[in-house]
GROMACS .gro file of C-alpha atoms in nm:
model
  473
    1MET     CA    1  -2.758  -1.984  -0.587
    2ASP     CA    2  -2.802  -2.253  -0.851
    3PHE     CA    3  -2.823  -2.628  -0.812
    4GLN     CA    4  -2.455  -2.692  -0.883
    5THR     CA    5  -2.339  -2.432  -0.630
    6LEU     CA    6  -2.563  -2.567  -0.358
    7SER     CA    7  -2.456  -2.925  -0.431
    8ASN     CA    8  -2.092  -2.823  -0.404
    9GLN     CA    9  -2.153  -2.637  -0.078
   10ARG     CA   10  -2.342  -2.932   0.068
   11GLN     CA   11  -2.033  -3.146   0.009
   12ASN     CA   12  -1.761  -2.901   0.107
   13HIS     CA   13  -1.897  -2.624   0.333
   14ALA     CA   14  -1.826  -2.686   0.701
   15ALA     CA   15  -2.144  -2.507   0.812
   16TRP     CA   16  -2.361  -2.735   0.601
   17ARG     CA   17  -2.173  -3.042   0.723
   18LEU     CA   18  -2.235  -2.935   1.082
   19LEU     CA   19  -2.608  -2.885   1.027
   20SER     CA   20  -2.640  -3.226   0.858
   21ALA     CA   21  -2.423  -3.410   1.114
   22THR     CA   22  -2.584  -3.692   1.310
   23HIS     CA   23  -2.478  -3.540   1.642
   24ALA     CA   24  -2.552  -3.180   1.540
   25PRO     CA   25  -2.774  -3.101   1.844
   26MET     CA   26  -2.505  -3.217   2.086
   27ILE     CA   27  -2.225  -3.040   1.897
   28CYS     CA   28  -2.404  -2.711   1.841
   29SER     CA   29  -2.539  -2.690   2.197
   30PHE     CA   30  -2.192  -2.751   2.338
   31LEU     CA   31  -2.014  -2.506   2.108
   32HIS     CA   32  -2.277  -2.240   2.178
   33ALA     CA   33  -2.246  -2.286   2.555
   34ALA     CA   34  -1.864  -2.302   2.556
   35PHE     CA   35  -1.782  -2.023   2.310
   36ILE     CA   36  -2.069  -1.797   2.205
   37ALA     CA   37  -2.260  -1.771   2.534
   38MET     CA   38  -1.937  -1.714   2.728
   39GLY     CA   39  -1.783  -1.486   2.467
   40ALA     CA   40  -1.472  -1.707   2.469
   41ARG     CA   41  -1.232  -1.716   2.175
   42ALA     CA   42  -0.940  -1.940   2.278
   43ILE     CA   43  -0.993  -2.226   2.525
   44PRO     CA   44  -0.708  -2.459   2.632
   45ARG     CA   45  -0.754  -2.822   2.536
   46PRO     CA   46  -0.780  -2.965   2.892
   47LEU     CA   47  -1.038  -2.707   2.995
   48LEU     CA   48  -1.249  -2.755   2.681
   49ALA     CA   49  -1.230  -3.135   2.720
   50SER     CA   50  -1.345  -3.102   3.081
   51LYS     CA   51  -1.641  -2.890   2.974
   52LEU     CA   52  -1.731  -3.142   2.705
   53ASP     CA   53  -1.713  -3.427   2.958
   54ASP     CA   54  -1.959  -3.241   3.179
   55HIS     CA   55  -2.185  -3.172   2.881
   56LEU     CA   56  -2.186  -3.538   2.774
   57SER     CA   57  -2.247  -3.654   3.131
   58ARG     CA   58  -2.557  -3.436   3.157
   59LEU     CA   59  -2.689  -3.568   2.827
   60HIS     CA   60  -2.624  -3.932   2.930
   61ALA     CA   61  -2.795  -3.876   3.266
   62ALA     CA   62  -3.099  -3.720   3.100
   63ALA     CA   63  -3.129  -4.001   2.843
   64GLY     CA   64  -3.042  -4.281   3.085
   65ASP     CA   65  -2.806  -4.424   2.828
   66THR     CA   66  -2.461  -4.364   2.678
   67LEU     CA   67  -2.548  -4.177   2.362
   68TYR     CA   68  -2.198  -4.065   2.275
   69PRO     CA   69  -1.940  -4.334   2.347
   70LYS     CA   70  -1.623  -4.153   2.234
   71SER     CA   71  -1.402  -3.960   2.474
   72ALA     CA   72  -1.414  -3.581   2.489
   73THR     CA   73  -1.063  -3.542   2.345
   74ALA     CA   74  -1.150  -3.775   2.057
   75TYR     CA   75  -1.452  -3.558   1.974
   76LEU     CA   76  -1.240  -3.242   1.988
   77ASP     CA   77  -0.979  -3.391   1.755
   78ASP     CA   78  -1.253  -3.502   1.516
   79TRP     CA   79  -1.421  -3.161   1.512
   80ALA     CA   80  -1.086  -2.987   1.447
   81SER     CA   81  -0.990  -3.217   1.158
   82ASP     CA   82  -0.987  -3.095   0.799
   83GLU     CA   83  -1.283  -3.320   0.718
   84ARG     CA   84  -1.501  -3.139   0.976
   85GLY     CA   85  -1.360  -2.787   1.014
   86TRP     CA   86  -1.582  -2.691   1.310
   87LEU     CA   87  -1.299  -2.600   1.549
   88ARG     CA   88  -0.962  -2.436   1.488
   89LYS     CA   89  -0.679  -2.600   1.680
   90PHE     CA   90  -0.375  -2.381   1.730
   91TYR     CA   91  -0.085  -2.313   1.963
   92PRO     CA   92  -0.063  -1.955   2.096
   93ALA     CA   93   0.276  -1.788   2.080
   94GLY     CA   94   0.507  -1.909   2.356
   95GLN     CA   95   0.276  -2.191   2.469
   96ASP     CA   96   0.303  -2.567   2.417
   97GLU     CA   97  -0.059  -2.637   2.501
   98ALA     CA   98  -0.313  -2.663   2.220
   99HIS     CA   99  -0.608  -2.420   2.219
  100TYR     CA  100  -0.939  -2.430   2.035
  101ASP     CA  101  -1.157  -2.163   1.880
  102LEU     CA  102  -1.473  -2.166   1.674
  103THR     CA  103  -1.439  -2.146   1.298
  104PRO     CA  104  -1.649  -1.887   1.114
  105SER     CA  105  -1.842  -2.169   0.946
  106SER     CA  106  -1.951  -2.332   1.272
  107GLU     CA  107  -2.043  -1.993   1.418
  108MET     CA  108  -2.246  -1.922   1.106
  109ALA     CA  109  -2.435  -2.252   1.145
  110ILE     CA  110  -2.505  -2.189   1.515
  111ALA     CA  111  -2.623  -1.834   1.440
  112TRP     CA  112  -2.863  -1.972   1.179
  113LEU     CA  113  -2.998  -2.223   1.434
  114ASP     CA  114  -3.035  -1.941   1.686
  115GLY     CA  115  -3.242  -1.750   1.433
  116LEU     CA  116  -3.491  -2.039   1.415
  117ALA     CA  117  -3.612  -1.965   1.770
  118PRO     CA  118  -3.936  -1.767   1.785
  119ARG     CA  119  -3.885  -1.396   1.849
  120ASP     CA  120  -4.114  -1.190   2.064
  121LEU     CA  121  -4.032  -0.869   1.883
  122ILE     CA  122  -3.948  -0.832   1.516
  123GLY     CA  123  -3.793  -0.491   1.455
  124THR     CA  124  -3.884  -0.415   1.096
  125GLY     CA  125  -3.917  -0.040   1.145
  126ALA     CA  126  -3.569   0.004   1.292
  127ARG     CA  127  -3.415  -0.208   1.016
  128LEU     CA  128  -3.593  -0.003   0.750
  129ASP     CA  129  -3.458   0.319   0.905
  130THR     CA  130  -3.111   0.165   0.906
  131VAL     CA  131  -3.142   0.081   0.536
  132PHE     CA  132  -3.261   0.432   0.449
  133GLY     CA  133  -2.985   0.586   0.660
  134GLN     CA  134  -2.713   0.383   0.489
  135LEU     CA  135  -2.847   0.463   0.141
  136GLN     CA  136  -2.873   0.833   0.226
  137GLN     CA  137  -2.513   0.841   0.352
  138ILE     CA  138  -2.392   0.674   0.033
  139ALA     CA  139  -2.586   0.921  -0.184
  140ASP     CA  140  -2.465   1.226   0.013
  141GLY     CA  141  -2.106   1.106   0.037
  142SER     CA  142  -2.082   1.030  -0.337
  143GLN     CA  143  -2.223   1.365  -0.449
  144LEU     CA  144  -1.965   1.569  -0.642
  145ASP     CA  145  -2.191   1.864  -0.719
  146PRO     CA  146  -2.123   2.133  -0.452
  147ARG     CA  147  -2.471   2.279  -0.493
  148ALA     CA  148  -2.635   1.942  -0.431
  149ARG     CA  149  -2.410   1.885  -0.127
  150VAL     CA  150  -2.501   2.228   0.013
  151ALA     CA  151  -2.870   2.163  -0.054
  152ALA     CA  152  -2.853   1.834   0.141
  153LEU     CA  153  -2.680   2.008   0.435
  154LYS     CA  154  -2.939   2.285   0.433
  155ARG     CA  155  -3.218   2.026   0.435
  156ARG     CA  156  -3.066   1.860   0.739
  157LYS     CA  157  -3.018   2.198   0.905
  158ALA     CA  158  -3.385   2.283   0.845
  159GLU     CA  159  -3.488   1.953   1.004
  160ILE     CA  160  -3.268   2.021   1.308
  161ASP     CA  161  -3.399   2.377   1.339
  162ALA     CA  162  -3.755   2.248   1.324
  163GLU     CA  163  -3.676   1.993   1.597
  164ILE     CA  164  -3.520   2.265   1.814
  165THR     CA  165  -3.828   2.482   1.767
  166ARG     CA  166  -4.059   2.200   1.870
  167VAL     CA  167  -3.853   2.127   2.182
  168GLN     CA  168  -3.835   2.493   2.280
  169SER     CA  169  -4.211   2.519   2.245
  170GLY     CA  170  -4.256   2.228   2.483
  171ARG     CA  171  -4.359   1.971   2.222
  172ILE     CA  172  -4.121   1.682   2.292
  173ASP     CA  173  -4.185   1.364   2.091
  174LEU     CA  174  -4.092   1.059   2.297
  175MET     CA  175  -4.002   0.731   2.133
  176ASP     CA  176  -4.262   0.460   2.170
  177PRO     CA  177  -4.146   0.187   2.419
  178SER     CA  178  -4.191  -0.086   2.157
  179GLU     CA  179  -3.982   0.115   1.910
  180ALA     CA  180  -3.713   0.167   2.178
  181ARG     CA  181  -3.699  -0.209   2.245
  182GLU     CA  182  -3.690  -0.277   1.872
  183ARG     CA  183  -3.397  -0.044   1.816
  184PHE     CA  184  -3.208  -0.176   2.119
  185LEU     CA  185  -3.240  -0.537   1.999
  186LEU     CA  186  -3.121  -0.432   1.654
  187ALA     CA  187  -2.816  -0.257   1.803
  188ASP     CA  188  -2.742  -0.562   2.019
  189ALA     CA  189  -2.770  -0.794   1.718
  190ILE     CA  190  -2.531  -0.575   1.518
  191ALA     CA  191  -2.281  -0.572   1.808
  192ARG     CA  192  -2.293  -0.951   1.838
  193GLY     CA  193  -2.259  -0.980   1.461
  194LEU     CA  194  -1.940  -0.774   1.478
  195VAL     CA  195  -1.784  -1.033   1.708
  196THR     CA  196  -1.875  -1.300   1.454
  197ASP     CA  197  -1.727  -1.091   1.175
  198PHE     CA  198  -1.391  -1.077   1.355
  199ARG     CA  199  -1.357  -1.455   1.335
  200ALA     CA  200  -1.429  -1.440   0.961
  201LEU     CA  201  -1.176  -1.155   0.932
  202GLU     CA  202  -0.904  -1.359   1.101
  203GLN     CA  203  -0.986  -1.651   0.872
  204ASN     CA  204  -0.949  -1.425   0.568
  205PHE     CA  205  -0.610  -1.307   0.698
  206ARG     CA  206  -0.497  -1.667   0.735
  207THR     CA  207  -0.623  -1.751   0.386
  208LEU     CA  208  -0.433  -1.458   0.234
  209ASP     CA  209  -0.122  -1.554   0.433
  210ARG     CA  210  -0.146  -1.909   0.299
  211ARG     CA  211  -0.179  -1.776  -0.057
  212LEU     CA  212   0.130  -1.558  -0.015
  213ARG     CA  213   0.325  -1.852   0.126
  214GLU     CA  214   0.231  -2.054  -0.182
  215GLN     CA  215   0.360  -1.767  -0.394
  216ILE     CA  216   0.691  -1.774  -0.205
  217ALA     CA  217   0.712  -2.152  -0.244
  218ALA     CA  218   0.659  -2.111  -0.620
  219ILE     CA  219   0.982  -1.911  -0.634
  220ASP     CA  220   1.174  -2.216  -0.520
  221ALA     CA  221   1.019  -2.403  -0.812
  222GLY     CA  222   1.158  -2.147  -1.054
  223GLY     CA  223   0.867  -1.909  -1.103
  224GLY     CA  224   0.699  -1.610  -0.947
  225VAL     CA  225   0.827  -1.298  -0.777
  226LEU     CA  226   0.863  -1.209  -0.412
  227PRO     CA  227   0.538  -1.066  -0.273
  228ASP     CA  228   0.521  -0.734  -0.094
  229CYS     CA  229   0.577  -0.773   0.282
  230ASP     CA  230   0.310  -0.514   0.357
  231LEU     CA  231   0.052  -0.670   0.127
  232LEU     CA  232  -0.124  -0.842   0.416
  233GLY     CA  233  -0.179  -0.517   0.602
  234GLU     CA  234  -0.280  -0.316   0.295
  235THR     CA  235  -0.593  -0.512   0.207
  236ASP     CA  236  -0.932  -0.343   0.227
  237GLU     CA  237  -1.029  -0.564   0.519
  238ALA     CA  238  -0.714  -0.475   0.712
  239ARG     CA  239  -0.768  -0.100   0.657
  240SER     CA  240  -1.135  -0.131   0.755
  241PHE     CA  241  -1.038  -0.326   1.067
  242ARG     CA  242  -0.780  -0.068   1.174
  243ALA     CA  243  -1.032   0.215   1.128
  244PHE     CA  244  -1.288   0.024   1.335
  245ARG     CA  245  -1.038  -0.053   1.611
  246ASP     CA  246  -0.923   0.310   1.626
  247GLN     CA  247  -1.282   0.421   1.673
  248LEU     CA  248  -1.348   0.151   1.934
  249MET     CA  249  -1.038   0.236   2.135
  250SER     CA  250  -1.089   0.611   2.112
  251PRO     CA  251  -1.134   0.764   2.462
  252SER     CA  252  -1.415   0.988   2.334
  253ARG     CA  253  -1.598   0.681   2.196
  254GLN     CA  254  -1.547   0.498   2.525
  255ASP     CA  255  -1.690   0.790   2.721
  256ALA     CA  256  -1.981   0.827   2.478
  257LEU     CA  257  -2.063   0.455   2.502
  258ALA     CA  258  -2.050   0.463   2.881
  259GLU     CA  259  -2.284   0.763   2.885
  260LEU     CA  260  -2.524   0.588   2.646
  261MET     CA  261  -2.530   0.271   2.861
  262ARG     CA  262  -2.600   0.483   3.169
  263LYS     CA  263  -2.895   0.651   2.996
  264LEU     CA  264  -3.033   0.322   2.858
  265ALA     CA  265  -3.013   0.160   3.201
  266ALA     CA  266  -3.248   0.429   3.331
  267LEU     CA  267  -3.521   0.350   3.074
  268ASP     CA  268  -3.806   0.139   3.210
  269CYS     CA  269  -3.892  -0.003   2.869
  270LEU     CA  270  -3.544  -0.164   2.839
  271ARG     CA  271  -3.508  -0.284   3.196
  272GLU     CA  272  -3.609  -0.639   3.104
  273PHE     CA  273  -3.309  -0.665   2.868
  274GLY     CA  274  -3.051  -0.542   3.119
  275PRO     CA  275  -2.909  -0.297   2.864
  276ALA     CA  276  -2.605  -0.191   3.065
  277GLY     CA  277  -2.477  -0.542   3.129
  278ARG     CA  278  -2.568  -0.659   2.780
  279MET     CA  279  -2.389  -0.379   2.600
  280GLN     CA  280  -2.098  -0.401   2.843
  281ARG     CA  281  -2.051  -0.768   2.752
  282SER     CA  282  -2.077  -0.680   2.383
  283ARG     CA  283  -1.817  -0.406   2.424
  284ASP     CA  284  -1.580  -0.637   2.616
  285ALA     CA  285  -1.627  -0.907   2.355
  286LEU     CA  286  -1.560  -0.657   2.076
  287MET     CA  287  -1.242  -0.531   2.242
  288GLU     CA  288  -1.116  -0.884   2.305
  289ALA     CA  289  -1.200  -0.989   1.949
  290GLY     CA  290  -1.035  -0.675   1.811
  291ASP     CA  291  -0.719  -0.738   2.012
  292GLU     CA  292  -0.708  -1.099   1.894
  293ALA     CA  293  -0.757  -0.995   1.531
  294GLN     CA  294  -0.482  -0.734   1.572
  295ARG     CA  295  -0.244  -0.993   1.720
  296THR     CA  296  -0.328  -1.235   1.439
  297LEU     CA  297  -0.260  -0.972   1.174
  298LYS     CA  298   0.071  -0.871   1.336
  299ARG     CA  299   0.180  -1.233   1.379
  300LEU     CA  300   0.101  -1.322   1.019
  301SER     CA  301   0.268  -1.004   0.888
  302ASP     CA  302   0.585  -1.072   1.091
  303GLN     CA  303   0.595  -1.431   0.976
  304LEU     CA  304   0.544  -1.330   0.614
  305ARG     CA  305   0.820  -1.068   0.645
  306ARG     CA  306   1.059  -1.333   0.782
  307ASN     CA  307   0.974  -1.568   0.495
  308VAL     CA  308   1.033  -1.296   0.237
  309GLY     CA  309   1.361  -1.204   0.406
  310ASP     CA  310   1.474  -1.567   0.406
  311GLN     CA  311   1.387  -1.596   0.039
  312ALA     CA  312   1.581  -1.278  -0.042
  313ARG     CA  313   1.886  -1.412   0.143
  314LEU     CA  314   1.863  -1.738  -0.052
  315GLU     CA  315   1.851  -1.542  -0.377
  316SER     CA  316   2.159  -1.341  -0.273
  317ARG     CA  317   2.341  -1.661  -0.182
  318ARG     CA  318   2.251  -1.815  -0.518
  319ILE     CA  319   2.390  -1.508  -0.698
  320MET     CA  320   2.712  -1.537  -0.498
  321HIS     CA  321   2.742  -1.904  -0.593
  322LEU     CA  322   2.698  -1.813  -0.961
  323MET     CA  323   2.971  -1.548  -0.934
  324ARG     CA  324   3.204  -1.798  -0.765
  325ASP     CA  325   3.138  -2.050  -1.042
  326ILE     CA  326   3.226  -1.786  -1.302
  327GLU     CA  327   3.549  -1.707  -1.118
  328HIS     CA  328   3.642  -2.075  -1.094
  329HIS     CA  329   3.579  -2.123  -1.465
  330ALA     CA  330   3.786  -1.813  -1.543
  331LEU     CA  331   4.078  -1.945  -1.334
  332ALA     CA  332   4.050  -2.285  -1.501
  333LEU     CA  333   4.073  -2.121  -1.844
  334ARG     CA  334   4.366  -1.896  -1.752
  335GLY     CA  335   4.653  -1.961  -1.990
  336LYS     CA  336   4.438  -2.169  -2.224
  337VAL     CA  337   4.292  -1.879  -2.418
  338GLY     CA  338   4.475  -1.757  -2.726
  339ASP     CA  339   4.618  -1.410  -2.770
  340GLY     CA  340   4.344  -1.298  -3.003
  341ALA     CA  341   4.020  -1.141  -2.895
  342PHE     CA  342   3.762  -1.405  -2.804
  343MET     CA  343   3.483  -1.173  -2.690
  344GLU     CA  344   3.378  -0.817  -2.759
  345ILE     CA  345   3.167  -0.597  -2.538
  346ASP     CA  346   3.044  -0.247  -2.611
  347GLU     CA  347   3.121  -0.096  -2.275
  348THR     CA  348   3.284  -0.216  -1.955
  349GLY     CA  349   3.032  -0.024  -1.752
  350PRO     CA  350   2.722   0.186  -1.792
  351SER     CA  351   2.767   0.554  -1.864
  352VAL     CA  352   2.588   0.770  -1.613
  353GLY     CA  353   2.492   1.128  -1.695
  354LEU     CA  354   2.394   1.319  -1.385
  355PRO     CA  355   2.154   1.612  -1.425
  356MET     CA  356   2.388   1.844  -1.231
  357GLU     CA  357   2.665   1.784  -1.485
  358ARG     CA  358   2.465   1.956  -1.755
  359PRO     CA  359   2.565   2.324  -1.813
  360LEU     CA  360   2.322   2.599  -1.737
  361PHE     CA  361   2.155   2.789  -2.015
  362SER     CA  362   2.365   3.068  -2.162
  363PRO     CA  363   2.195   3.338  -2.365
  364PRO     CA  364   2.333   3.368  -2.717
  365PHE     CA  365   2.589   3.636  -2.784
  366LYS     CA  366   2.447   3.945  -2.946
  367PRO     CA  367   2.715   4.144  -3.129
  368LYS     CA  368   2.694   4.519  -3.109
  369VAL     CA  369   2.710   4.690  -3.449
  370THR     CA  370   2.824   5.051  -3.439
  371GLN     CA  371   2.836   5.293  -3.729
  372HIS     CA  372   3.146   5.502  -3.768
  373ALA     CA  373   3.358   5.605  -4.059
  374ILE     CA  374   3.680   5.423  -4.124
  375GLY     CA  375   3.949   5.677  -4.172
  376GLY     CA  376   3.875   6.025  -4.310
  377ARG     CA  377   3.577   6.121  -4.516
  378ASP     CA  378   3.783   6.125  -4.829
  379ALA     CA  379   3.988   5.816  -4.744
  380ASP     CA  380   4.041   5.577  -5.033
  381VAL     CA  381   3.878   5.249  -4.932
  382GLY     CA  382   3.883   4.967  -5.183
  383ILE     CA  383   3.558   4.793  -5.254
  384ASP     CA  384   3.734   4.465  -5.338
  385ALA     CA  385   3.707   4.365  -4.973
  386LEU     CA  386   3.330   4.350  -5.009
  387PHE     CA  387   3.360   4.088  -5.281
  388ARG     CA  388   3.649   3.890  -5.137
  389GLN     CA  389   3.525   3.576  -4.961
  390ASP     CA  390   3.729   3.345  -4.744
  391LEU     CA  391   3.631   2.987  -4.681
  392VAL     CA  392   3.665   2.910  -4.310
  393ASP     CA  393   3.686   2.542  -4.222
  394THR     CA  394   3.476   2.515  -3.905
  395THR     CA  395   3.575   2.150  -3.866
  396ARG     CA  396   3.935   2.262  -3.818
  397LEU     CA  397   3.826   2.522  -3.565
  398LEU     CA  398   3.624   2.261  -3.373
  399SER     CA  399   3.928   2.034  -3.374
  400ASN     CA  400   4.142   2.319  -3.240
  401VAL     CA  401   3.907   2.381  -2.949
  402ARG     CA  402   3.876   2.012  -2.859
  403ARG     CA  403   4.250   1.954  -2.871
  404ALA     CA  404   4.303   2.256  -2.647
  405LEU     CA  405   4.046   2.120  -2.397
  406GLN     CA  406   4.215   1.781  -2.379
  407THR     CA  407   4.473   1.917  -2.137
  408ARG     CA  408   4.262   2.173  -1.949
  409ARG     CA  409   3.907   2.239  -1.834
  410GLN     CA  410   3.866   2.571  -2.019
  411VAL     CA  411   4.043   2.789  -2.269
  412THR     CA  412   3.992   3.147  -2.392
  413LEU     CA  413   3.970   3.258  -2.755
  414ALA     CA  414   4.292   3.460  -2.721
  415THR     CA  415   4.479   3.151  -2.603
  416LEU     CA  416   4.337   2.953  -2.895
  417ALA     CA  417   4.453   3.222  -3.136
  418ALA     CA  418   4.799   3.207  -2.984
  419GLU     CA  419   4.824   2.829  -3.005
  420TYR     CA  420   4.648   2.794  -3.340
  421PRO     CA  421   4.720   3.108  -3.541
  422ILE     CA  422   4.433   3.285  -3.715
  423ARG     CA  423   4.450   3.233  -4.091
  424HIS     CA  424   4.142   3.415  -4.221
  425GLY     CA  425   4.122   3.720  -4.004
  426LEU     CA  426   3.786   3.849  -3.886
  427ALA     CA  427   3.599   3.575  -4.074
  428GLU     CA  428   3.773   3.310  -3.867
  429LEU     CA  429   3.708   3.508  -3.548
  430SER     CA  430   3.339   3.524  -3.642
  431ALA     CA  431   3.341   3.147  -3.691
  432TYR     CA  432   3.490   3.100  -3.343
  433VAL     CA  433   3.215   3.322  -3.198
  434HIS     CA  434   2.950   3.123  -3.387
  435LEU     CA  435   3.086   2.797  -3.246
  436ALA     CA  436   3.080   2.946  -2.896
  437THR     CA  437   2.712   3.039  -2.923
  438HIS     CA  438   2.578   2.742  -3.122
  439GLU     CA  439   2.808   2.440  -3.129
  440LEU     CA  440   3.027   2.426  -2.820
  441GLN     CA  441   2.993   2.476  -2.448
  442ALA     CA  442   3.122   2.826  -2.382
  443ALA     CA  443   3.065   3.125  -2.161
  444ILE     CA  444   3.073   3.483  -2.288
  445ASP     CA  445   3.142   3.759  -2.038
  446ASP     CA  446   3.028   4.092  -2.178
  447ASP     CA  447   3.180   4.280  -1.887
  448ARG     CA  448   3.532   4.171  -1.964
  449THR     CA  449   3.727   4.194  -2.287
  450GLU     CA  450   4.037   4.040  -2.432
  451VAL     CA  451   4.256   4.122  -2.728
  452VAL     CA  452   4.301   3.860  -2.998
  453ALA     CA  453   4.601   3.917  -3.224
  454TRP     CA  454   4.707   3.759  -3.546
  455THR     CA  455   4.925   3.833  -3.851
  456ASP     CA  456   4.757   3.867  -4.189
  457GLU     CA  457   4.886   3.751  -4.527
  458SER     CA  458   5.082   4.068  -4.577
  459GLY     CA  459   5.270   4.019  -4.249
  460CYS     CA  460   5.085   4.298  -4.071
  461ARG     CA  461   4.986   4.241  -3.710
  462ARG     CA  462   4.614   4.272  -3.647
  463GLU     CA  463   4.427   4.294  -3.318
  464ALA     CA  464   4.061   4.266  -3.231
  465THR     CA  465   3.901   4.346  -2.898
  466LEU     CA  466   3.620   4.104  -2.813
  467PRO     CA  467   3.418   4.013  -2.506
  468LEU     CA  468   3.589   3.741  -2.306
  469ILE     CA  469   3.500   3.404  -2.462
  470ILE     CA  470   3.581   3.092  -2.259
  471TYR     CA  471   3.533   2.743  -2.405
  472THR     CA  472   3.469   2.472  -2.146
  473ALA     CA  473   3.505   2.096  -2.154
   0.00000   0.00000   0.00000
């Protein structure tokens, strides 16, 4: 609250302008009588003008002179102008007749004037308890340590047990009548403040709606992105309002409030305030204000959703126009382009790899090595085979498999050996097995076997029995 801020508010804040207006007593007394005292929120223009005529007539009769020469409708139009901002002029849905409602600024100014009146009872004790209660709830609700949370609950339980013990022993502490009046006035002030807060809440909704509309308009100017349609209803204020309205409209809350009003009406110390009628009016005003705020939020959300939808349709139409322009240009250039390539693109469409197209994991093939003698014990086996090495070209084998899979989805090793004869015997078969387990997509069925045959360099037919190996595309 520095000098510059206050100077700016004095020039631009509607509440300050109302307090410094020449006719402030007449304006504030009328707005208080028409809206706040009656709990009204939307008054048709003819009815409000009639009330203002009556108000001005009483003032002229009391003064014996015409203090305010303008007509009632002229005053209403002046108070609802942007330069004043003391009334909000609007047209309810489906109606052609203008209505008026207080702005939060004018209600704030009238509430400040109402606070200037001397008060018979100043409830400092109840307010201090409210402050301590709020701080305690924040501290308990923000505690992450389970032991501290349990300790706080045990402390409250001990206090309740002590209270129960005192009541059972006949020691009942009654609230002092002055304290009861103090707490009732505090509760009534909070309830009336809630009605005031609803007007400010609706104003905030309208301000946010205006900001989102400006964002949508910026798209037409070539910048910005479409806002979220649900942004208006996802603000902290909107969520807080919905939680409050749910509690207010809850049948259990309604029954509890009715029971409380019945009990308060029976207290002699509160009889002068008329607690039942006073709280009933506050509850009715809260329900009406809550319904109006809910209707405002729904109306603004629907209107914003329509605007976003219209903008999306315009964007789709603009894209269609661009595609039509491209087609027209392509038709205009048909026959004028040479035979050679005039443009190169990497792909005509994106390649999509779906997760379900990937093969499942296949455990690697583990060959079984058995020990048995080849031939008789004294058979003459040459040791040259141990030193003879054959070079197997795995690239050729890969090419064989891929060519075979060009015309089918799968192929077995025996079929490969038949179409592409084995040249290097068991070494080449081992290479095929290695490709099946490390390089290519293949399935190996240990429960089934197949016979792979080939002819060696000497023209002798050889056969090998292997587990069924199937290469897949």
